[in-house]
PDB file of C-alpha atoms in Angstrom:
ATOM      1  CA  MET A   1       3.140 -13.582   4.936  1.00  0.00           C
ATOM      2  CA  ASP A   2       5.687 -13.312   1.967  1.00  0.00           C
ATOM      3  CA  LYS A   3       9.282 -11.947   2.155  1.00  0.00           C
ATOM      4  CA  ALA A   4       9.241  -8.685   0.665  1.00  0.00           C
ATOM      5  CA  LYS A   5       6.587  -7.873   3.312  1.00  0.00           C
ATOM      6  CA  PHE A   6       8.078  -9.180   6.304  1.00  0.00           C
ATOM      7  CA  VAL A   7      11.448  -7.087   5.563  1.00  0.00           C
ATOM      8  CA  LYS A   8       9.145  -3.962   5.767  1.00  0.00           C
ATOM      9  CA  VAL A   9       7.993  -5.059   8.998  1.00  0.00           C
ATOM     10  CA  LEU A  10      10.812  -5.308  10.438  1.00  0.00           C
ATOM     11  CA  ALA A  11      12.185  -1.952   8.484  1.00  0.00           C
ATOM     12  CA  ALA A  12       9.474  -0.325   9.928  1.00  0.00           C
ATOM     13  CA  PHE A  13      10.292  -1.300  13.625  1.00  0.00           C
ATOM     14  CA  ILE A  14      13.922  -1.065  12.971  1.00  0.00           C
ATOM     15  CA  PHE A  15      12.859   2.890  12.581  1.00  0.00           C
ATOM     16  CA  GLY A  16      11.092   3.171  14.799  1.00  0.00           C
ATOM     17  CA  ILE A  17      13.698   2.219  17.260  1.00  0.00           C
ATOM     18  CA  CYS A  18      15.917   5.445  15.543  1.00  0.00           C
ATOM     19  CA  VAL A  19      13.044   7.372  15.942  1.00  0.00           C
ATOM     20  CA  VAL A  20      12.330   6.787  19.752  1.00  0.00           C
ATOM     21  CA  MET A  21      17.128   7.104  19.590  1.00  0.00           C
ATOM     22  CA  ASP A  22      16.539  10.778  18.205  1.00  0.00           C
ATOM     23  CA  LEU A  23      13.843  11.898  20.403  1.00  0.00           C
ATOM     24  CA  ALA A  24      16.051  11.219  23.437  1.00  0.00           C
ATOM     25  CA  GLY A  25      18.870  12.275  21.209  1.00  0.00           C
ATOM     26  CA  MET A  26      16.555  16.113  21.672  1.00  0.00           C
ATOM     27  CA  ILE A  27      16.086  15.652  24.997  1.00  0.00           C
ATOM     28  CA  PHE A  28      19.528  15.055  26.298  1.00  0.00           C
ATOM     29  CA  GLN A  29      21.140  17.219  24.185  1.00  0.00           C
ATOM     30  CA  VAL A  30      23.008  19.663  25.966  1.00  0.00           C
ATOM     31  CA  SER A  31      24.019  21.982  22.547  1.00  0.00           C
ATOM     32  CA  ALA A  32      21.146  24.179  21.664  1.00  0.00           C
ATOM     33  CA  LYS A  33      23.343  24.506  18.077  1.00  0.00           C
ATOM     34  CA  LYS A  34      23.220  20.808  17.744  1.00  0.00           C
ATOM     35  CA  ARG A  35      19.909  19.485  18.690  1.00  0.00           C
ATOM     36  CA  PRO A  36      18.686  20.569  15.109  1.00  0.00           C
ATOM     37  CA  LEU A  37      21.080  17.503  13.596  1.00  0.00           C
ATOM     38  CA  ASN A  38      18.613  15.558  15.784  1.00  0.00           C
ATOM     39  CA  SER A  39      15.237  16.525  14.656  1.00  0.00           C
ATOM     40  CA  PHE A  40      16.224  16.312  10.805  1.00  0.00           C
ATOM     41  CA  ALA A  41      18.074  12.655  11.453  1.00  0.00           C
ATOM     42  CA  LEU A  42      14.174  12.424  13.780  1.00  0.00           C
ATOM     43  CA  PHE A  43      12.255  13.607  10.926  1.00  0.00           C
ATOM     44  CA  ILE A  44      14.208  11.142   7.987  1.00  0.00           C
ATOM     45  CA  ASN A  45      13.182   7.936  10.688  1.00  0.00           C
ATOM     46  CA  LEU A  46       9.316   9.336  11.292  1.00  0.00           C
ATOM     47  CA  VAL A  47       8.973   9.488   7.718  1.00  0.00           C
ATOM     48  CA  SER A  48      10.638   6.359   6.773  1.00  0.00           C
ATOM     49  CA  PHE A  49       8.594   4.931   9.466  1.00  0.00           C
ATOM     50  CA  MET A  50       5.189   5.873   8.483  1.00  0.00           C
ATOM     51  CA  ILE A  51       5.817   5.410   4.803  1.00  0.00           C
ATOM     52  CA  TYR A  52       7.032   1.031   5.329  1.00  0.00           C
ATOM     53  CA  VAL A  53       3.383   0.625   8.029  1.00  0.00           C
ATOM     54  CA  SER A  54       1.673   2.645   5.360  1.00  0.00           C
ATOM     55  CA  THR A  55       2.802   0.339   3.244  1.00  0.00           C
ATOM     56  CA  ILE A  56       2.181  -2.770   5.016  1.00  0.00           C
ATOM     57  CA  LEU A  57      -1.357  -1.795   5.467  1.00  0.00           C
ATOM     58  CA  ASP A  58      -2.255  -1.274   2.126  1.00  0.00           C
ATOM     59  CA  TYR A  59      -2.718   1.799   2.375  1.00  0.00           C
ATOM     60  CA  PHE A  60      -1.530   3.132  -1.175  1.00  0.00           C
ATOM     61  CA  PRO A  61      -3.011   1.983  -3.769  1.00  0.00           C
ATOM     62  CA  LEU A  62      -1.187  -0.412  -5.812  1.00  0.00           C
ATOM     63  CA  MET A  63       0.001   1.353  -9.740  1.00  0.00           C
ATOM     64  CA  TYR A  64       2.118  -0.245 -12.283  1.00  0.00           C
ATOM     65  CA  ASP A  65       4.648   0.520 -14.779  1.00  0.00           C
ATOM     66  CA  PHE A  66       3.760   0.633 -18.499  1.00  0.00           C
ATOM     67  CA  ASP A  67       4.885  -2.815 -18.771  1.00  0.00           C
ATOM     68  CA  GLY A  68       2.326  -3.920 -16.334  1.00  0.00           C
ATOM     69  CA  ASN A  69       5.182  -4.473 -12.796  1.00  0.00           C
ATOM     70  CA  PRO A  70       3.973  -2.987  -9.467  1.00  0.00           C
ATOM     71  CA  VAL A  71       5.699   0.206  -8.634  1.00  0.00           C
ATOM     72  CA  GLN A  72       5.414   1.617  -5.668  1.00  0.00           C
ATOM     73  CA  ILE A  73       5.669   5.602  -5.825  1.00  0.00           C
ATOM     74  CA  GLN A  74       5.187   6.003  -2.205  1.00  0.00           C
ATOM     75  CA  PHE A  75       9.244   5.171  -1.486  1.00  0.00           C
ATOM     76  CA  TYR A  76       9.998   7.753  -4.205  1.00  0.00           C
ATOM     77  CA  VAL A  77       7.764  10.142  -2.100  1.00  0.00           C
ATOM     78  CA  GLN A  78       9.932   8.924   1.222  1.00  0.00           C
ATOM     79  CA  TRP A  79      13.119   9.713  -0.923  1.00  0.00           C
ATOM     80  CA  MET A  80      12.432  12.898  -2.142  1.00  0.00           C
ATOM     81  CA  ASN A  81      11.717  14.108   1.648  1.00  0.00           C
ATOM     82  CA  THR A  82      14.238  12.114   3.396  1.00  0.00           C
ATOM     83  CA  THR A  83      17.568  13.033   0.783  1.00  0.00           C
ATOM     84  CA  PRO A  84      16.871  16.643   1.080  1.00  0.00           C
ATOM     85  CA  ILE A  85      17.422  16.154   5.165  1.00  0.00           C
ATOM     86  CA  MET A  86      20.779  14.220   4.466  1.00  0.00           C
ATOM     87  CA  ILE A  87      22.636  16.478   2.839  1.00  0.00           C
ATOM     88  CA  LEU A  88      21.860  19.146   4.869  1.00  0.00           C
ATOM     89  CA  ILE A  89      22.990  17.137   8.124  1.00  0.00           C
ATOM     90  CA  LEU A  90      25.717  16.384   6.049  1.00  0.00           C
ATOM     91  CA  ALA A  91      26.077  20.357   5.691  1.00  0.00           C
ATOM     92  CA  CYS A  92      25.381  20.749   9.664  1.00  0.00           C
ATOM     93  CA  LEU A  93      28.444  18.546  10.447  1.00  0.00           C
ATOM     94  CA  GLY A  94      31.658  20.319  11.456  1.00  0.00           C
ATOM     95  CA  THR A  95      30.335  23.051  12.215  1.00  0.00           C
ATOM     96  CA  SER A  96      31.434  23.299  16.064  1.00  0.00           C
ATOM     97  CA  MET A  97      33.303  26.289  16.357  1.00  0.00           C
ATOM     98  CA  GLN A  98      31.477  28.013  13.743  1.00  0.00           C
ATOM     99  CA  ASP A  99      28.353  30.656  14.681  1.00  0.00           C
ATOM    100  CA  VAL A 100      26.185  28.934  11.452  1.00  0.00           C
ATOM    101  CA  LEU A 101      25.063  26.024  10.955  1.00  0.00           C
ATOM    102  CA  VAL A 102      25.005  26.015   7.136  1.00  0.00           C
ATOM    103  CA  GLN A 103      27.744  27.879   6.037  1.00  0.00           C
ATOM    104  CA  ASP A 104      26.727  27.874   2.261  1.00  0.00           C
ATOM    105  CA  TRP A 105      23.847  27.824   1.718  1.00  0.00           C
ATOM    106  CA  GLY A 106      24.370  27.841  -1.779  1.00  0.00           C
ATOM    107  CA  VAL A 107      25.836  24.896  -2.493  1.00  0.00           C
ATOM    108  CA  VAL A 108      23.285  22.761   0.058  1.00  0.00           C
ATOM    109  CA  VAL A 109      20.255  24.263  -2.133  1.00  0.00           C
ATOM    110  CA  ASN A 110      22.434  23.396  -5.309  1.00  0.00           C
ATOM    111  CA  ALA A 111      22.842  19.427  -4.012  1.00  0.00           C
ATOM    112  CA  ILE A 112      19.299  19.557  -3.208  1.00  0.00           C
ATOM    113  CA  LEU A 113      18.178  20.590  -6.599  1.00  0.00           C
ATOM    114  CA  TRP A 114      19.866  17.864  -8.628  1.00  0.00           C
ATOM    115  CA  ASP A 115      19.423  14.969  -5.714  1.00  0.00           C
ATOM    116  CA  GLU A 116      15.723  16.244  -6.627  1.00  0.00           C
ATOM    117  CA  THR A 117      16.109  16.133 -10.666  1.00  0.00           C
ATOM    118  CA  MET A 118      17.398  12.227 -10.126  1.00  0.00           C
ATOM    119  CA  LEU A 119      14.973  11.216  -8.136  1.00  0.00           C
ATOM    120  CA  VAL A 120      12.421  12.430 -10.544  1.00  0.00           C
ATOM    121  CA  LEU A 121      13.653  11.162 -13.704  1.00  0.00           C
ATOM    122  CA  GLY A 122      14.174   7.662 -11.752  1.00  0.00           C
ATOM    123  CA  LEU A 123      10.308   7.430 -10.843  1.00  0.00           C
ATOM    124  CA  VAL A 124       9.888   8.735 -14.605  1.00  0.00           C
ATOM    125  CA  GLN A 125      11.820   6.022 -15.621  1.00  0.00           C
ATOM    126  CA  THR A 126      10.417   3.408 -12.843  1.00  0.00           C
ATOM    127  CA  MET A 127       6.685   4.457 -15.175  1.00  0.00           C
ATOM    128  CA  LEU A 128       8.643   4.101 -18.286  1.00  0.00           C
ATOM    129  CA  GLY A 129      10.121   0.625 -17.395  1.00  0.00           C
ATOM    130  CA  SER A 130      12.445  -0.622 -20.315  1.00  0.00           C
ATOM    131  CA  SER A 131      11.979   1.155 -23.175  1.00  0.00           C
ATOM    132  CA  ILE A 132      14.088   3.096 -24.752  1.00  0.00           C
ATOM    133  CA  ILE A 133      13.059   6.646 -22.810  1.00  0.00           C
ATOM    134  CA  GLY A 134      13.551   4.839 -19.770  1.00  0.00           C
ATOM    135  CA  TRP A 135      16.624   4.081 -20.358  1.00  0.00           C
ATOM    136  CA  VAL A 136      17.823   7.252 -21.223  1.00  0.00           C
ATOM    137  CA  CYS A 137      16.231   8.884 -18.184  1.00  0.00           C
ATOM    138  CA  CYS A 138      18.155   6.401 -15.876  1.00  0.00           C
ATOM    139  CA  ALA A 139      20.906   7.469 -17.435  1.00  0.00           C
ATOM    140  CA  CYS A 140      20.281  11.227 -16.493  1.00  0.00           C
ATOM    141  CA  SER A 141      18.999  10.250 -13.970  1.00  0.00           C
ATOM    142  CA  GLY A 142      22.893   8.726 -12.992  1.00  0.00           C
ATOM    143  CA  CYS A 143      24.650  11.798 -14.486  1.00  0.00           C
ATOM    144  CA  CYS A 144      22.587  13.485 -12.283  1.00  0.00           C
ATOM    145  CA  MET A 145      24.140  11.060  -9.159  1.00  0.00           C
ATOM    146  CA  VAL A 146      27.669  12.014  -9.901  1.00  0.00           C
ATOM    147  CA  VAL A 147      26.514  15.980 -10.107  1.00  0.00           C
ATOM    148  CA  VAL A 148      25.022  15.316  -6.181  1.00  0.00           C
ATOM    149  CA  PHE A 149      27.819  13.687  -5.188  1.00  0.00           C
ATOM    150  CA  ARG A 150      30.685  16.429  -6.069  1.00  0.00           C
ATOM    151  CA  ARG A 151      27.852  18.661  -4.444  1.00  0.00           C
ATOM    152  CA  ILE A 152      27.899  16.739  -1.340  1.00  0.00           C
ATOM    153  CA  HIS A 153      32.280  16.154  -1.338  1.00  0.00           C
ATOM    154  CA  GLN A 154      32.416  20.074  -1.760  1.00  0.00           C
ATOM    155  CA  ILE A 155      30.291  19.739   1.382  1.00  0.00           C
ATOM    156  CA  SER A 156      32.307  17.916   3.464  1.00  0.00           C
ATOM    157  CA  ASN A 157      35.362  19.323   2.117  1.00  0.00           C
ATOM    158  CA  ALA A 158      34.018  22.954   4.234  1.00  0.00           C
ATOM    159  CA  SER A 159      33.259  20.405   7.067  1.00  0.00           C
ATOM    160  CA  VAL A 160      36.489  18.972   7.306  1.00  0.00           C
ATOM    161  CA  ASN A 161      38.000  22.839   6.904  1.00  0.00           C
ATOM    162  CA  ASN A 162      35.842  23.987   9.567  1.00  0.00           C
ATOM    163  CA  ALA A 163      36.067  20.586  11.840  1.00  0.00           C
ATOM    164  CA  ALA A 164      37.462  21.378  15.495  1.00  0.00           C
ATOM    165  CA  THR A 165      39.209  18.041  15.913  1.00  0.00           C
ATOM    166  CA  THR A 166      40.917  14.418  14.155  1.00  0.00           C
ATOM    167  CA  TYR A 167      38.159  12.854  15.771  1.00  0.00           C
ATOM    168  CA  GLU A 168      35.049  14.967  14.199  1.00  0.00           C
ATOM    169  CA  ILE A 169      37.419  14.957  10.214  1.00  0.00           C
ATOM    170  CA  ALA A 170      37.015  10.953  10.583  1.00  0.00           C
ATOM    171  CA  SER A 171      33.636  10.998  11.258  1.00  0.00           C
ATOM    172  CA  LEU A 172      33.041  13.413   8.481  1.00  0.00           C
ATOM    173  CA  ARG A 173      35.072  10.979   6.077  1.00  0.00           C
ATOM    174  CA  GLY A 174      33.738   8.352   7.008  1.00  0.00           C
ATOM    175  CA  ILE A 175      29.497   9.567   6.766  1.00  0.00           C
ATOM    176  CA  GLU A 176      30.713  11.235   3.139  1.00  0.00           C
ATOM    177  CA  TRP A 177      32.029   7.683   2.094  1.00  0.00           C
ATOM    178  CA  PHE A 178      29.114   5.886   3.427  1.00  0.00           C
ATOM    179  CA  THR A 179      26.971   8.061   2.254  1.00  0.00           C
ATOM    180  CA  TYR A 180      28.626   7.170  -1.676  1.00  0.00           C
ATOM    181  CA  MET A 181      28.676   3.579  -1.048  1.00  0.00           C
ATOM    182  CA  LEU A 182      25.622   3.518  -0.152  1.00  0.00           C
ATOM    183  CA  TRP A 183      23.477   5.283  -2.089  1.00  0.00           C
ATOM    184  CA  SER A 184      24.845   3.946  -5.049  1.00  0.00           C
ATOM    185  CA  LEU A 185      24.207   0.637  -4.482  1.00  0.00           C
ATOM    186  CA  PHE A 186      20.317   2.536  -4.997  1.00  0.00           C
ATOM    187  CA  PRO A 187      20.863   2.344  -9.038  1.00  0.00           C
ATOM    188  CA  CYS A 188      22.343  -0.872  -9.137  1.00  0.00           C
ATOM    189  CA  VAL A 189      19.797  -2.278  -7.344  1.00  0.00           C
ATOM    190  CA  HIS A 190      17.048  -0.832  -9.249  1.00  0.00           C
ATOM    191  CA  VAL A 191      19.368  -1.686 -13.230  1.00  0.00           C
ATOM    192  CA  LEU A 192      19.727  -5.113 -11.863  1.00  0.00           C
ATOM    193  CA  TYR A 193      15.740  -5.627 -11.458  1.00  0.00           C
ATOM    194  CA  PHE A 194      14.857  -3.787 -14.932  1.00  0.00           C
ATOM    195  CA  LEU A 195      16.682  -6.026 -16.499  1.00  0.00           C
ATOM    196  CA  ARG A 196      15.394  -8.624 -14.947  1.00  0.00           C
ATOM    197  CA  ARG A 197      18.609 -10.255 -13.545  1.00  0.00           C
ATOM    198  CA  ILE A 198      16.449 -10.428 -10.489  1.00  0.00           C
ATOM    199  CA  ASP A 199      12.976 -10.940  -9.231  1.00  0.00           C
ATOM    200  CA  LEU A 200      10.254  -8.112  -7.829  1.00  0.00           C
ATOM    201  CA  VAL A 201      10.528 -10.331  -4.331  1.00  0.00           C
ATOM    202  CA  GLN A 202      14.168 -10.185  -3.890  1.00  0.00           C
ATOM    203  CA  TYR A 203      14.197  -6.586  -5.490  1.00  0.00           C
ATOM    204  CA  GLU A 204      12.296  -4.806  -2.737  1.00  0.00           C
ATOM    205  CA  ILE A 205      14.226  -7.176  -0.013  1.00  0.00           C
ATOM    206  CA  MET A 206      17.417  -5.673  -1.594  1.00  0.00           C
ATOM    207  CA  ARG A 207      15.681  -1.574  -2.027  1.00  0.00           C
ATOM    208  CA  THR A 208      14.342  -1.992   1.828  1.00  0.00           C
ATOM    209  CA  PHE A 209      17.922  -3.754   3.015  1.00  0.00           C
ATOM    210  CA  VAL A 210      19.860  -0.588   1.473  1.00  0.00           C
ATOM    211  CA  ASP A 211      17.445   1.913   2.548  1.00  0.00           C
ATOM    212  CA  VAL A 212      17.377   1.199   6.045  1.00  0.00           C
ATOM    213  CA  VAL A 213      20.576   1.091   6.265  1.00  0.00           C
ATOM    214  CA  ALA A 214      21.443   4.644   5.161  1.00  0.00           C
ATOM    215  CA  LYS A 215      19.855   6.301   7.315  1.00  0.00           C
ATOM    216  CA  ALA A 216      20.670   4.065  10.232  1.00  0.00           C
ATOM    217  CA  VAL A 217      24.020   5.583   9.317  1.00  0.00           C
ATOM    218  CA  TYR A 218      23.142   9.223  10.148  1.00  0.00           C
ATOM    219  CA  THR A 219      20.960   8.542  13.181  1.00  0.00           C
ATOM    220  CA  VAL A 220      24.061   6.125  15.573  1.00  0.00           C
ATOM    221  CA  ALA A 221      26.946   8.898  13.864  1.00  0.00           C
ATOM    222  CA  LEU A 222      24.841  11.337  15.844  1.00  0.00           C
ATOM    223  CA  LEU A 223      25.020   9.032  18.710  1.00  0.00           C
ATOM    224  CA  THR A 224      28.327   8.441  18.757  1.00  0.00           C
ATOM    225  CA  GLY A 225      30.922   9.729  20.592  1.00  0.00           C
ATOM    226  CA  ASN A 226      33.313  11.970  18.299  1.00  0.00           C
ATOM    227  CA  PHE A 227      30.510  13.907  17.823  1.00  0.00           C
ATOM    228  CA  CYS A 228      29.113  14.382  21.497  1.00  0.00           C
ATOM    229  CA  ILE A 229      32.643  15.486  22.475  1.00  0.00           C
ATOM    230  CA  LEU A 230      32.200  18.268  20.201  1.00  0.00           C
ATOM    231  CA  ASP A 231      28.898  19.360  21.455  1.00  0.00           C
ATOM    232  CA  THR A 232      30.630  20.100  24.872  1.00  0.00           C
ATOM    233  CA  VAL A 233      33.129  22.593  22.490  1.00  0.00           C
ATOM    234  CA  ALA A 234      30.526  24.001  20.128  1.00  0.00           C
TER     235      ALA A 234
END
């Protein structure tokens, strides 16, 4: 088994554990309003688990970019399904004293649309390879990411303004900055690969590591004491 595949096996194992944790969170969650958060996290980890298991078992046909390099398009499909839910989770946190789970659907939908545009442009660049048009798509995708981060900051500010405790505020800001940091690593690894600074195996290992950590943060955050305090308030 090569190193990249071994890392994917570990990723599938970790996502499997997260799925169990999210199921337990749904079962033992006392707040009906907070229970959807666990179901959102469950969806994220379940989709990721299935994608990694399917990749390990070679269920997806191997595709190639215009330069003849292998492309695993299934991970873009995974991100297109999971990152909108991650944005939705950010919008749902900090509403323990509110009647609704999401305060401003307009900002959330706008963030999701920019997020999907960012990923589509990233996929186009991946297929085009290191051509000029490919790098233009990469730059446009980066601009979309900046807009997504601005929308996430708006969502986080709204949640902080309606937070019930200082513990909740600290957790909200922590998840917000973790999101910025981890999501920013994806394009960094991507660009390094297409600049030929890292090889395919290193690229897959680094991408898998960031993918696992980025999603595990949401599961762990929803199970921390800070948000459990809010469950009794809601």
